PDB file of C-alpha atoms in Angstrom:
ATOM      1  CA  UNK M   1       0.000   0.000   0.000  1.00 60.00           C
ATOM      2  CA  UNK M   2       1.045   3.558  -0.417  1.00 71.00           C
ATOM      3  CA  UNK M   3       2.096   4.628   2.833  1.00 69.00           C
ATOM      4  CA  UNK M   4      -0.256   8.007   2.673  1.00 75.00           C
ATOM      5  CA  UNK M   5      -3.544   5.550   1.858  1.00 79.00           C
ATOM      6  CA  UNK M   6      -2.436   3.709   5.047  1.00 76.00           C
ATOM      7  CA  UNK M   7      -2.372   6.572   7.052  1.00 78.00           C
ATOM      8  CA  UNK M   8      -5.889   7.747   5.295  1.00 81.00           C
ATOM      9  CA  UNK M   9      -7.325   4.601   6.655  1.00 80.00           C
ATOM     10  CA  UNK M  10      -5.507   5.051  10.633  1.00 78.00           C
ATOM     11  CA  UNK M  11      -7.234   8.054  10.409  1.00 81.00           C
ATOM     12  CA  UNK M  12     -10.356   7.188   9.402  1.00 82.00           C
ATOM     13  CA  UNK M  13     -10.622   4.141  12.007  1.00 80.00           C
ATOM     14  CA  UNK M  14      -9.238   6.477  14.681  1.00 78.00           C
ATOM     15  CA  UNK M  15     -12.293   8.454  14.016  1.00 79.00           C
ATOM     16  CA  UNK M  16     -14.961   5.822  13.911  1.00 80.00           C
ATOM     17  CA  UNK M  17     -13.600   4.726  17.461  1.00 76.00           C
ATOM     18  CA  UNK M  18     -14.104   8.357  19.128  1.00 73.00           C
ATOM     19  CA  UNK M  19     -17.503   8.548  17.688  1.00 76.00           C
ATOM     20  CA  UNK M  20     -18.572   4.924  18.548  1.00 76.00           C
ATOM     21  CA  UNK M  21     -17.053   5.153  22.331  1.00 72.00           C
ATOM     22  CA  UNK M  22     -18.536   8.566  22.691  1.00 70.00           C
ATOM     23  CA  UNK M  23     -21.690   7.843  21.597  1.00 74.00           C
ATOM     24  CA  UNK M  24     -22.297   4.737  22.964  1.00 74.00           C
ATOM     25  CA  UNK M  25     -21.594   6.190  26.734  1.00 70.00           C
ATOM     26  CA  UNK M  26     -23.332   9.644  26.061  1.00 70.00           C
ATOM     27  CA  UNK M  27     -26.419   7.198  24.738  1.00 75.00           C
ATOM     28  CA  UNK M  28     -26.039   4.731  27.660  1.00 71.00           C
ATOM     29  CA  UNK M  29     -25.618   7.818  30.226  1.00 68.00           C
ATOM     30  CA  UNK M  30     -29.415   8.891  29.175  1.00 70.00           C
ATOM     31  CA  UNK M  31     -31.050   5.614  29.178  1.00 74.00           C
ATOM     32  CA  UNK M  32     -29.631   4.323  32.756  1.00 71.00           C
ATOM     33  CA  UNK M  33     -30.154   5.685  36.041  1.00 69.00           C
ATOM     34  CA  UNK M  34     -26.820   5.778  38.529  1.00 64.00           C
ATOM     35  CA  UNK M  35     -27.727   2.518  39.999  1.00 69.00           C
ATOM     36  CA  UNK M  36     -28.523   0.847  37.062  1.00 71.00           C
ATOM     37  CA  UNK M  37     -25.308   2.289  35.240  1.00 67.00           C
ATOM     38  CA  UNK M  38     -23.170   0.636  38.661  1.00 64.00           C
ATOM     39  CA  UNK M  39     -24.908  -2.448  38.287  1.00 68.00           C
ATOM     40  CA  UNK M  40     -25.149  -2.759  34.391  1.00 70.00           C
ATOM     41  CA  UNK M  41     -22.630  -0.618  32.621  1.00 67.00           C
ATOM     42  CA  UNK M  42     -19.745  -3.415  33.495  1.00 65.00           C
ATOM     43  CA  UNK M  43     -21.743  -5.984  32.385  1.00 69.00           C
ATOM     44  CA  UNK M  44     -22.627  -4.489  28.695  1.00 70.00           C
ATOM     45  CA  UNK M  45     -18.784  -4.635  28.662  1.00 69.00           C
ATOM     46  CA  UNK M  46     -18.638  -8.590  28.764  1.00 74.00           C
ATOM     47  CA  UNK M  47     -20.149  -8.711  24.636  1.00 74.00           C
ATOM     48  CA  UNK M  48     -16.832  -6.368  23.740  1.00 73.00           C
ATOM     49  CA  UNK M  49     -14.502  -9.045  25.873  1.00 77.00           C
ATOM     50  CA  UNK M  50     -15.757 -11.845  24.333  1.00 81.00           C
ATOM     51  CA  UNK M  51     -15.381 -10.469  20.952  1.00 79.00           C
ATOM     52  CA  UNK M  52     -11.960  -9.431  21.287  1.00 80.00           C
ATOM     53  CA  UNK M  53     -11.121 -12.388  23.017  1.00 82.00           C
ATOM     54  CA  UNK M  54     -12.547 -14.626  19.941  1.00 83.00           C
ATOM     55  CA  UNK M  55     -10.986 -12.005  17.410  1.00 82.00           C
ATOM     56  CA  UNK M  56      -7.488 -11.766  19.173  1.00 82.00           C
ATOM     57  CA  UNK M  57      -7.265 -15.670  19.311  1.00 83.00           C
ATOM     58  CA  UNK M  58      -8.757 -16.079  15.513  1.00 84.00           C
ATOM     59  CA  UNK M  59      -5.480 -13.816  14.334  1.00 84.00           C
ATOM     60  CA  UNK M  60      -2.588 -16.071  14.907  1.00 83.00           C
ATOM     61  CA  UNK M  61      -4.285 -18.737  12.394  1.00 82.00           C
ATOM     62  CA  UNK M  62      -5.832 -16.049   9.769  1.00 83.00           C
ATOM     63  CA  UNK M  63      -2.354 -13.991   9.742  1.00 82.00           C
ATOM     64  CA  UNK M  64      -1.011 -17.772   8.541  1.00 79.00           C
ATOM     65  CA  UNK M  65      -3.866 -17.953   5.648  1.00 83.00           C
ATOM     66  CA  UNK M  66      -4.287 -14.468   4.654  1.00 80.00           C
ATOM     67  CA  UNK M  67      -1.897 -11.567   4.342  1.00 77.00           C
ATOM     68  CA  UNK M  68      -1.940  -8.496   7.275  1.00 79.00           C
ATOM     69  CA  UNK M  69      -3.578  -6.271   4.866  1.00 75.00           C
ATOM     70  CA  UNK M  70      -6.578  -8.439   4.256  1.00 80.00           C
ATOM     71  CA  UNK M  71      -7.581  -8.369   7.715  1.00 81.00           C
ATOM     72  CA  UNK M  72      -8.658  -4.523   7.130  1.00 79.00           C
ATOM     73  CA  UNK M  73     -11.553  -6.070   4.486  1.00 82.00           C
ATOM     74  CA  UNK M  74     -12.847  -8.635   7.691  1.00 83.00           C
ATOM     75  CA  UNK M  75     -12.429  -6.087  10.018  1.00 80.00           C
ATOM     76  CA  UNK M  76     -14.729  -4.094   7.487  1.00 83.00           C
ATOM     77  CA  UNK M  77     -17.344  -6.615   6.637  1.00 87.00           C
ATOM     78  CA  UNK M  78     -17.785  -7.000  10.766  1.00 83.00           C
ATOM     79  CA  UNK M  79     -18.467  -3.042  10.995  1.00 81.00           C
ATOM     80  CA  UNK M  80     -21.048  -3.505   8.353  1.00 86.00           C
ATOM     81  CA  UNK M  81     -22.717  -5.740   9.934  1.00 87.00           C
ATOM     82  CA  UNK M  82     -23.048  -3.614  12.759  1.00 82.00           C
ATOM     83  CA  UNK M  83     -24.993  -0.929  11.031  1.00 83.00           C
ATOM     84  CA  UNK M  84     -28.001  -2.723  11.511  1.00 86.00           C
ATOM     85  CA  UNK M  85     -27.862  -2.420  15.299  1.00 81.00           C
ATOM     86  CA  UNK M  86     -26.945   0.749  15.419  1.00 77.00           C
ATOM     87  CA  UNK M  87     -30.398   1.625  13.301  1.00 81.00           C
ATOM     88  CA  UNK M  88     -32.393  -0.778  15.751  1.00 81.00           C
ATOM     89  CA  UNK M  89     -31.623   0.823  19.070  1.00 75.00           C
ATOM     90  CA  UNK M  90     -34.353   3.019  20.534  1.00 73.00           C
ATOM     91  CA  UNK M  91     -33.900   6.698  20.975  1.00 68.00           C
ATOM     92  CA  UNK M  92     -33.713   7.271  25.001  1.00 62.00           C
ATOM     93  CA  UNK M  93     -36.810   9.958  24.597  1.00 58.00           C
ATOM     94  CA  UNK M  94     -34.181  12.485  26.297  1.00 50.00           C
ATOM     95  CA  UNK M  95     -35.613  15.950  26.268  1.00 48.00           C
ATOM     96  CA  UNK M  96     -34.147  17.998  23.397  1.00 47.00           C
ATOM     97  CA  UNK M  97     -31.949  21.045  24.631  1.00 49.00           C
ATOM     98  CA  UNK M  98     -33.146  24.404  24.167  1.00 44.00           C
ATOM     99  CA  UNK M  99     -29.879  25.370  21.987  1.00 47.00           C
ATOM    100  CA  UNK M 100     -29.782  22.773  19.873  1.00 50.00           C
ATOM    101  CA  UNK M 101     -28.410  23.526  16.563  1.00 51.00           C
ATOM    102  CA  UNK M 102     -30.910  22.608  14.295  1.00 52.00           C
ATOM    103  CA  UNK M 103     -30.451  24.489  10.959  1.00 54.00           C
ATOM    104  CA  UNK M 104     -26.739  25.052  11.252  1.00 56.00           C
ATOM    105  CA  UNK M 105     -23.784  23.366   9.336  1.00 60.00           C
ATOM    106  CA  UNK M 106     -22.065  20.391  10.709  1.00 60.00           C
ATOM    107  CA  UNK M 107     -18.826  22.699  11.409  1.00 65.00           C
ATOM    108  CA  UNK M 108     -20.918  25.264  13.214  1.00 70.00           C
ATOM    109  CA  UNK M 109     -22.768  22.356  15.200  1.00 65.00           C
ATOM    110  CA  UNK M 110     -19.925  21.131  16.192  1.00 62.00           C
ATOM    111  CA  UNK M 111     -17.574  24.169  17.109  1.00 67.00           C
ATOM    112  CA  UNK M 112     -20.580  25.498  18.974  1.00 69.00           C
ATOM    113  CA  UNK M 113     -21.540  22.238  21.009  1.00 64.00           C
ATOM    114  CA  UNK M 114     -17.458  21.712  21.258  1.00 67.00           C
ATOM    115  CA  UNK M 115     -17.686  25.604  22.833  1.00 71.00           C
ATOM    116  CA  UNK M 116     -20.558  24.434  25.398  1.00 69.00           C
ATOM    117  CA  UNK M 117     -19.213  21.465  26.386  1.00 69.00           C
ATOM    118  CA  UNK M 118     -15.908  22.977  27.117  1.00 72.00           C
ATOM    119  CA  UNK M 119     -17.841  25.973  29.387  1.00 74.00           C
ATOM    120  CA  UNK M 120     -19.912  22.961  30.818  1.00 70.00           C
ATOM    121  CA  UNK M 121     -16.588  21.406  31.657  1.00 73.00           C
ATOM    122  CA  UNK M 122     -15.470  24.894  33.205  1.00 72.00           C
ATOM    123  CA  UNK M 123     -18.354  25.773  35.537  1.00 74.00           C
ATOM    124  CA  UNK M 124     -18.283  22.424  37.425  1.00 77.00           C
ATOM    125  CA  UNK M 125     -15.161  21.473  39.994  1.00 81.00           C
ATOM    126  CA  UNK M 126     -16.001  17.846  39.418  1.00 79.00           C
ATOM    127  CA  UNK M 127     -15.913  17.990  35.404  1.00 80.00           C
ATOM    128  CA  UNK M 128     -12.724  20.332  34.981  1.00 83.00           C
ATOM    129  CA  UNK M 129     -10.708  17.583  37.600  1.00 83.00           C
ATOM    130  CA  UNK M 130     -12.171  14.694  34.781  1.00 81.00           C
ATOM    131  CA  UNK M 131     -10.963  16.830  32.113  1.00 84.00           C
ATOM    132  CA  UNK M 132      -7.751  16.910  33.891  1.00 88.00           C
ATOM    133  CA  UNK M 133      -7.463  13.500  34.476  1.00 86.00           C
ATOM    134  CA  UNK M 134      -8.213  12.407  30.710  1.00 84.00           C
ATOM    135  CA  UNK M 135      -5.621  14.182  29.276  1.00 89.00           C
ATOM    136  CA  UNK M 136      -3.152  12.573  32.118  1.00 91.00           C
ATOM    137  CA  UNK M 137      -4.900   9.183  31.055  1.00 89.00           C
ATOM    138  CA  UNK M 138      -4.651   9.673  27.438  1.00 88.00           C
ATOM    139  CA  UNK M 139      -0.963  10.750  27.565  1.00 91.00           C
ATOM    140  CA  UNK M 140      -0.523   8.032  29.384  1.00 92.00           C
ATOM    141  CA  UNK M 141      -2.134   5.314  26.895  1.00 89.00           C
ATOM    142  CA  UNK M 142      -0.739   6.960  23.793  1.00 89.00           C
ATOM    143  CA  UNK M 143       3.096   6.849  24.971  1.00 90.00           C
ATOM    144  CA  UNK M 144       2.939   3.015  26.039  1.00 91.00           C
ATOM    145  CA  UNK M 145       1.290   2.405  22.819  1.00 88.00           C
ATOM    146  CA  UNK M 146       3.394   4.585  20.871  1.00 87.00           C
ATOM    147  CA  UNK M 147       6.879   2.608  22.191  1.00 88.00           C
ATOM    148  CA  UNK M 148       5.660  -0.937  22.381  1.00 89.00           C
ATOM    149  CA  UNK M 149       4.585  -0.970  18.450  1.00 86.00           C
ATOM    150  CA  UNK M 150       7.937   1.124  17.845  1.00 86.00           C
ATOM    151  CA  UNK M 151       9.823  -1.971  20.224  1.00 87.00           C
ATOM    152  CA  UNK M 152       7.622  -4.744  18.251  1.00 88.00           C
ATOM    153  CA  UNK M 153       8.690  -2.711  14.808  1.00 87.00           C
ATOM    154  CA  UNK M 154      12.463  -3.023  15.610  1.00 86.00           C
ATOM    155  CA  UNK M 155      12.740  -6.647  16.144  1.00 85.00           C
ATOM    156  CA  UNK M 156       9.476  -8.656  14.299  1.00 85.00           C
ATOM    157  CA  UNK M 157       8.363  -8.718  10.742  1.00 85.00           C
ATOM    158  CA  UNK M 158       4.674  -7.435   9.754  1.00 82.00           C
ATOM    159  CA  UNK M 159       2.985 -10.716  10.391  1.00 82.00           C
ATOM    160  CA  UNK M 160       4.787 -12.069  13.565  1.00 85.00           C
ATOM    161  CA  UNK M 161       3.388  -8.469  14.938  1.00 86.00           C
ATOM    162  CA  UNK M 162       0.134  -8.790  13.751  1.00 85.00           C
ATOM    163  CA  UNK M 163      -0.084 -12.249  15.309  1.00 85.00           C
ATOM    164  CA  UNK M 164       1.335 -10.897  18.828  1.00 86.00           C
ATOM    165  CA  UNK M 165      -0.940  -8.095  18.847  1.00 86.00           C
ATOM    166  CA  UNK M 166      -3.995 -11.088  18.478  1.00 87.00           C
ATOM    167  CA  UNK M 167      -2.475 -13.368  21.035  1.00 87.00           C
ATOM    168  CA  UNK M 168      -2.342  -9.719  23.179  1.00 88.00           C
ATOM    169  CA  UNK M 169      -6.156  -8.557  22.725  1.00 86.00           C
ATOM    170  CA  UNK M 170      -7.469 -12.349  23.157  1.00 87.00           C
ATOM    171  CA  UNK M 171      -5.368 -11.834  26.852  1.00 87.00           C
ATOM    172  CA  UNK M 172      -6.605  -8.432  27.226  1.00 86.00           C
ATOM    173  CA  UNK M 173     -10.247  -9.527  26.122  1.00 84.00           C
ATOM    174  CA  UNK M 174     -10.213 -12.372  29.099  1.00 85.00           C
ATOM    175  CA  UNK M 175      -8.593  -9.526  31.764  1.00 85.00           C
ATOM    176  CA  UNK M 176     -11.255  -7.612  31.070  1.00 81.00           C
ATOM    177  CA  UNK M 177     -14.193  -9.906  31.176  1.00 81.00           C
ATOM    178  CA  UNK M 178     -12.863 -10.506  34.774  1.00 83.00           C
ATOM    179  CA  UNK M 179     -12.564  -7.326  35.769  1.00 81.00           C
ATOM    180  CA  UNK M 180     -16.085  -6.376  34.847  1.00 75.00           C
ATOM    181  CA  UNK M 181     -17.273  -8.922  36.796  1.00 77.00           C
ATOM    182  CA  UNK M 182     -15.793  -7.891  40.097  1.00 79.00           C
ATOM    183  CA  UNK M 183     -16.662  -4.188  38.740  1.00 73.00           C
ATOM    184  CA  UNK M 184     -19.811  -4.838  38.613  1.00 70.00           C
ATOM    185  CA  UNK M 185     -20.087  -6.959  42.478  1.00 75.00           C
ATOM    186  CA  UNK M 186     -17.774  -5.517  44.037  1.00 78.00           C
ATOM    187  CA  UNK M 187     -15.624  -1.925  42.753  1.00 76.00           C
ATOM    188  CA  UNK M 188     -18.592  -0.228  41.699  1.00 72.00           C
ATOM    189  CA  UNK M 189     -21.590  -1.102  44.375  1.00 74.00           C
ATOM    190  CA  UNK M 190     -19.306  -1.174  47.262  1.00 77.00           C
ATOM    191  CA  UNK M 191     -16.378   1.536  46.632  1.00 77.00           C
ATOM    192  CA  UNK M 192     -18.394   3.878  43.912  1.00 72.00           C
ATOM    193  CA  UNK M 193     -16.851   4.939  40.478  1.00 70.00           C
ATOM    194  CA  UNK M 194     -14.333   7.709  42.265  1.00 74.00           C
ATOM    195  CA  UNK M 195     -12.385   4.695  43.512  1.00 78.00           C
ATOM    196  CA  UNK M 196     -12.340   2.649  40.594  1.00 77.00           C
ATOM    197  CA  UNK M 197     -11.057   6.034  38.877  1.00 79.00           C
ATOM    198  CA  UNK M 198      -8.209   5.658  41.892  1.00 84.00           C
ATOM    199  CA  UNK M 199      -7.506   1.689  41.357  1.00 84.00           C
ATOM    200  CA  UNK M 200      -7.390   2.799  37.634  1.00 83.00           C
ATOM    201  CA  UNK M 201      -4.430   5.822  37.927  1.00 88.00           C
ATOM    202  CA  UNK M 202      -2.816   3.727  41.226  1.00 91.00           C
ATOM    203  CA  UNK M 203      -1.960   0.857  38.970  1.00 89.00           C
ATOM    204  CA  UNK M 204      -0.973   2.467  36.121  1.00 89.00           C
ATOM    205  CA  UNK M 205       1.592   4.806  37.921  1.00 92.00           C
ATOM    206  CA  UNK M 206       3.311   1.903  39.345  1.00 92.00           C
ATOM    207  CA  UNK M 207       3.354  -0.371  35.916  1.00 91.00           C
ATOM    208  CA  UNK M 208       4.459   2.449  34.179  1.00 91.00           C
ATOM    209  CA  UNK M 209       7.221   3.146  36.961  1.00 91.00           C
ATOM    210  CA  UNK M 210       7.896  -0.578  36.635  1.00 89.00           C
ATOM    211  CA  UNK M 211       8.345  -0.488  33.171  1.00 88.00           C
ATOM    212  CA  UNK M 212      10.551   2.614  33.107  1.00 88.00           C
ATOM    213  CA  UNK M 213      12.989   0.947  35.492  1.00 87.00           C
ATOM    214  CA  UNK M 214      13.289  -2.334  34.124  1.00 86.00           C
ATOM    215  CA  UNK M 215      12.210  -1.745  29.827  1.00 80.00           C
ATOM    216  CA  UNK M 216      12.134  -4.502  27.604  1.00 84.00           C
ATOM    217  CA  UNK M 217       9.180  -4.862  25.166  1.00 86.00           C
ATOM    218  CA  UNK M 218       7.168  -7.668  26.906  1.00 87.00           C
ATOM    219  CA  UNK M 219       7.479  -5.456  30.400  1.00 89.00           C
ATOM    220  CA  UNK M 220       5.708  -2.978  27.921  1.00 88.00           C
ATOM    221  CA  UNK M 221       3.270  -5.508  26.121  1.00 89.00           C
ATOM    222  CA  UNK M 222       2.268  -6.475  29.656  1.00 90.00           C
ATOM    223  CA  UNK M 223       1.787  -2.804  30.540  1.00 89.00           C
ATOM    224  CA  UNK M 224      -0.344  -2.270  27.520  1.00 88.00           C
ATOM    225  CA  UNK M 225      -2.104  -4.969  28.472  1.00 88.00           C
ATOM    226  CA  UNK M 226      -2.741  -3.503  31.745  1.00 88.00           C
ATOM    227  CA  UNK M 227      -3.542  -0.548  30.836  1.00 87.00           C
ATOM    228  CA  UNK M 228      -6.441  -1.780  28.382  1.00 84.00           C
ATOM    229  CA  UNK M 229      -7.629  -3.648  30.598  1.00 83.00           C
ATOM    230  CA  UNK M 230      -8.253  -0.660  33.341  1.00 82.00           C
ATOM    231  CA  UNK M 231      -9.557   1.315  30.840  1.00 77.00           C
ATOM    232  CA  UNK M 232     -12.367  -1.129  29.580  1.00 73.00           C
ATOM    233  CA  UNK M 233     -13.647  -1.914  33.081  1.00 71.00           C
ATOM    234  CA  UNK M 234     -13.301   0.241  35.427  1.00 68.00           C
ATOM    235  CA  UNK M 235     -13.841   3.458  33.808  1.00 62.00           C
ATOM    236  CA  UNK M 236     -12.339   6.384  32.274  1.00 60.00           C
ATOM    237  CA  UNK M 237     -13.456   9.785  32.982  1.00 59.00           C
ATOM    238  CA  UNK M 238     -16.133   9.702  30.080  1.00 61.00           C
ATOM    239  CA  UNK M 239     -17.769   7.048  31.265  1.00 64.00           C
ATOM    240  CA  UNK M 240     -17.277   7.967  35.064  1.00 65.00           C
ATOM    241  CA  UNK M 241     -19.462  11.110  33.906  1.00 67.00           C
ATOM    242  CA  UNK M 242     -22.410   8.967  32.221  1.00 64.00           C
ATOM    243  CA  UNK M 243     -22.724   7.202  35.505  1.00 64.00           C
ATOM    244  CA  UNK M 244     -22.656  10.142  37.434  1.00 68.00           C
ATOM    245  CA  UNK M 245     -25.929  12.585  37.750  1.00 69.00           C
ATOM    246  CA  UNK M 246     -25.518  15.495  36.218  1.00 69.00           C
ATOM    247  CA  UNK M 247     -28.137  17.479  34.662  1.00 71.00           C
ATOM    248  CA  UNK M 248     -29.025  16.008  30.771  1.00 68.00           C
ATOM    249  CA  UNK M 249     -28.098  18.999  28.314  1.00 70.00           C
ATOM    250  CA  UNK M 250     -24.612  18.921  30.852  1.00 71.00           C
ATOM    251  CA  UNK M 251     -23.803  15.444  30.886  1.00 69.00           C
ATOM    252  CA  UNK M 252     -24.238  14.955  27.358  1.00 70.00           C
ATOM    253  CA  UNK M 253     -21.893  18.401  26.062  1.00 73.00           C
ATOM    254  CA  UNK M 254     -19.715  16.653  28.831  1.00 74.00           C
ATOM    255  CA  UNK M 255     -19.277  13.180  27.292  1.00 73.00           C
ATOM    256  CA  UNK M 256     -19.290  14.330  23.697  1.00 72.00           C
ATOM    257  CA  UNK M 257     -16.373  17.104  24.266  1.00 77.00           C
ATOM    258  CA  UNK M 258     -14.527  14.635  26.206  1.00 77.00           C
ATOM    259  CA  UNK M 259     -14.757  11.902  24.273  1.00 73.00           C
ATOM    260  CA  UNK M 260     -14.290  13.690  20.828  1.00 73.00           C
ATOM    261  CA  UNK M 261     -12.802  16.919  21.724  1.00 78.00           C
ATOM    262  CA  UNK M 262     -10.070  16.143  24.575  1.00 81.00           C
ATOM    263  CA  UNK M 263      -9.288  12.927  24.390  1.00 82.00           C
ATOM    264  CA  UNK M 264      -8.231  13.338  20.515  1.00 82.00           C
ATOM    265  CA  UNK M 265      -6.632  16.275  21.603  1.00 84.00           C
ATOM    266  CA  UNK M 266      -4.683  14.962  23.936  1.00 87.00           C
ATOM    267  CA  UNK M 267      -3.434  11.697  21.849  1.00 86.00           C
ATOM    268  CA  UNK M 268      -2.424  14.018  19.826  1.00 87.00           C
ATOM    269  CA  UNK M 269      -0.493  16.136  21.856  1.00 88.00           C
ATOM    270  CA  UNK M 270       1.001  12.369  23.536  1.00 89.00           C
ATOM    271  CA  UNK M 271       2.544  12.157  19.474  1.00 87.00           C
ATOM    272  CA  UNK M 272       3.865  15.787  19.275  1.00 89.00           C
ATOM    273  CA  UNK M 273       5.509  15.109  22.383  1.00 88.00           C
ATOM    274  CA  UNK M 274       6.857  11.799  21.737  1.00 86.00           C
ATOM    275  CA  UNK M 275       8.818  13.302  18.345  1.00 87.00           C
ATOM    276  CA  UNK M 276       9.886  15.880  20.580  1.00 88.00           C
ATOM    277  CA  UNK M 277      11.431  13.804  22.762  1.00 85.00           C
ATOM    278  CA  UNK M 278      12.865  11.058  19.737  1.00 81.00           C
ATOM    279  CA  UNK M 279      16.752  11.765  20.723  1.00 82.00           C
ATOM    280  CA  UNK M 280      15.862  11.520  24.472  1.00 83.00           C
ATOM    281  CA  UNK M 281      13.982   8.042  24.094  1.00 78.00           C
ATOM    282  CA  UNK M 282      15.346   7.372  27.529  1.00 83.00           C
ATOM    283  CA  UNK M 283      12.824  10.662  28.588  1.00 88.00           C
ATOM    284  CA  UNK M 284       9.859   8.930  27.097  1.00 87.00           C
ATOM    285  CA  UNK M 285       9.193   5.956  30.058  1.00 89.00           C
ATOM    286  CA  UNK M 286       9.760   8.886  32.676  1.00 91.00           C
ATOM    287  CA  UNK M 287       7.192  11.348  31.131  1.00 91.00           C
ATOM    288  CA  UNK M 288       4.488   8.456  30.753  1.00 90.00           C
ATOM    289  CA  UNK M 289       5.288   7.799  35.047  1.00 92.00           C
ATOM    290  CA  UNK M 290       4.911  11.849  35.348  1.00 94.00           C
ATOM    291  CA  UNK M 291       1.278  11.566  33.338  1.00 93.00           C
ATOM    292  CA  UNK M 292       0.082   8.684  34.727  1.00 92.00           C
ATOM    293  CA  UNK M 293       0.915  10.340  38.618  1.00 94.00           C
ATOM    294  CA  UNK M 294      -1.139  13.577  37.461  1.00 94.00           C
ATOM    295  CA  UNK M 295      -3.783  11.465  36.842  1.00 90.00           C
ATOM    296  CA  UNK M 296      -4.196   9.879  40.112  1.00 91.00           C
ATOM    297  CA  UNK M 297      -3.178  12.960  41.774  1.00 92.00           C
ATOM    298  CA  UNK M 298      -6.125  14.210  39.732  1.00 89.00           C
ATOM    299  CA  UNK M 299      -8.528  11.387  40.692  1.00 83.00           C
TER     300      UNK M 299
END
């Protein structure tokens, strides 16, 4: 492939995620009550754990049929699919805001509800400590990411990553399904979301610390792992604000800026900053343990 149509299609994909993750918490925020969303929103995780599970351990074995590239056209055919979900699921009759912008362009629409959210975000304590605390997690995420695919780069070929990125979601898939569960029994009913926010930033600060002392790429994979797992049970701050009550029109400018306004932001700035730092690659591990503190300090 031309290398400018691959990165056409990492964008693309990275957008489709923000917009699915977004939407699906902003849309699950309005149809549960708090004590459903303790009691449930682990549990609608399990059908994602399973998947990847079943996906990550199908790799290995397709990889050895098929080329890499081909799994972009499964990968496709599976979204497809999907659209006729996404077209079945009710509205959740939530009242429509007074400033909606009906009538406008989609730029306007979304500069102004980008605007709102980010003076939502402003005028509560609570909101502008989340916002805080997903930029420190999505630092975080983007610079182990960003130097365990640049450590599997320098010493696999194409498919012998592709298959150890499988083997790692199927692993990741199972941690997670786990985790929900004792979310969902234990973390969230007995300690409340705040502290799985805290078990969330605790661990992370110490893998990362772990992984800065020791290095090696499977110290990394492991912390990638970790951190995936965290972050698909127990909570990030945009879905620690659909579980929380705050008023509709807030909530939902809340989880939509977050979700597609800072958190893209902030992966973002996690790249600037890692070609910043490319001749101090020793920096890197140190400024992922700095980012992953501030968000704990944060939580």
């Amino acid at each position: 492939f031309d290398p400018r149509w691959s990165a056409g299609v990492y964008l693309l994909l990275s957008a489709v995620q923000v917009l699915l993750l977004t939407h699906a918490w902003d849309y699950a925020g309005d149809l549960l009550t708090g004590r459903q969303a303790k009691r449930l929103a682990p549990l609608l995780g399990i059908g994602a754990s399973v998947g990847t599970s079943l996906g990550g351990a199908s790799i290995p074995l397709v990889v050895s049929w098929v080329a890499t590239e081909d799994l972009l056209l499964i990968a496709a055919f599976f979204v497809t699919a999907s659209v006729p979900l996404l077209w079945a699921a009710p509205e959740p009759g939530v009242p429509v805001d007074e400033t909606s912008d009906t009538g406008r362009s989609a730029i306007r629409s979304f500069v102004s509800g980008a605007a709102r959210g980010l003076r939502g975000l402003g005028s509560e304590p609570l909101l502008a400590l989340m916002a805080g605390a997903m930029v420190c997690f999505a630092l975080t995420g983007t610079l182990i990411e960003l130097q365990f695919k640049t450590a599997l780069q320098a010493s696999m070929s194409k498919d012998q990553i592709t298959s150890v990125l499988g083997v790692l979601a199927s692993l990741v898939g199972v941690g997670t399904l786990l985790m929900q569960v004792a979310a969902s029994r234990w973390i969230f009913p007995r300690l409340g979301v705040s502290a799985a926010a805290r078990i969330h930033a605790g661990l992370l600060t110490l893998a990362a610390g772990g992984a800065a002392v020791t290095g090696g790429i499977w110290i990394l994979a492991a912390l990638q792992a970790l951190d995936d797992i965290l972050q698909h049970s127990v909570q990030t701050p945009v879905e620690q604000v659909s579980l929380r009550p705050f008023p509709g029109p807030l909530k939902s400018a809340s989880v939509t800026t977050l979700g597609g306004v800072v958190r893209p932001l902030s992966e973002a700035g996690a790249g600037i900053l890692a070609i910043l730092l490319a001749s101090y690659a020793g920096a890197v591990p140190w400024v992922m343990v700095a980012t992953a503190a501030g968000a704990l300090a944060l939580v």
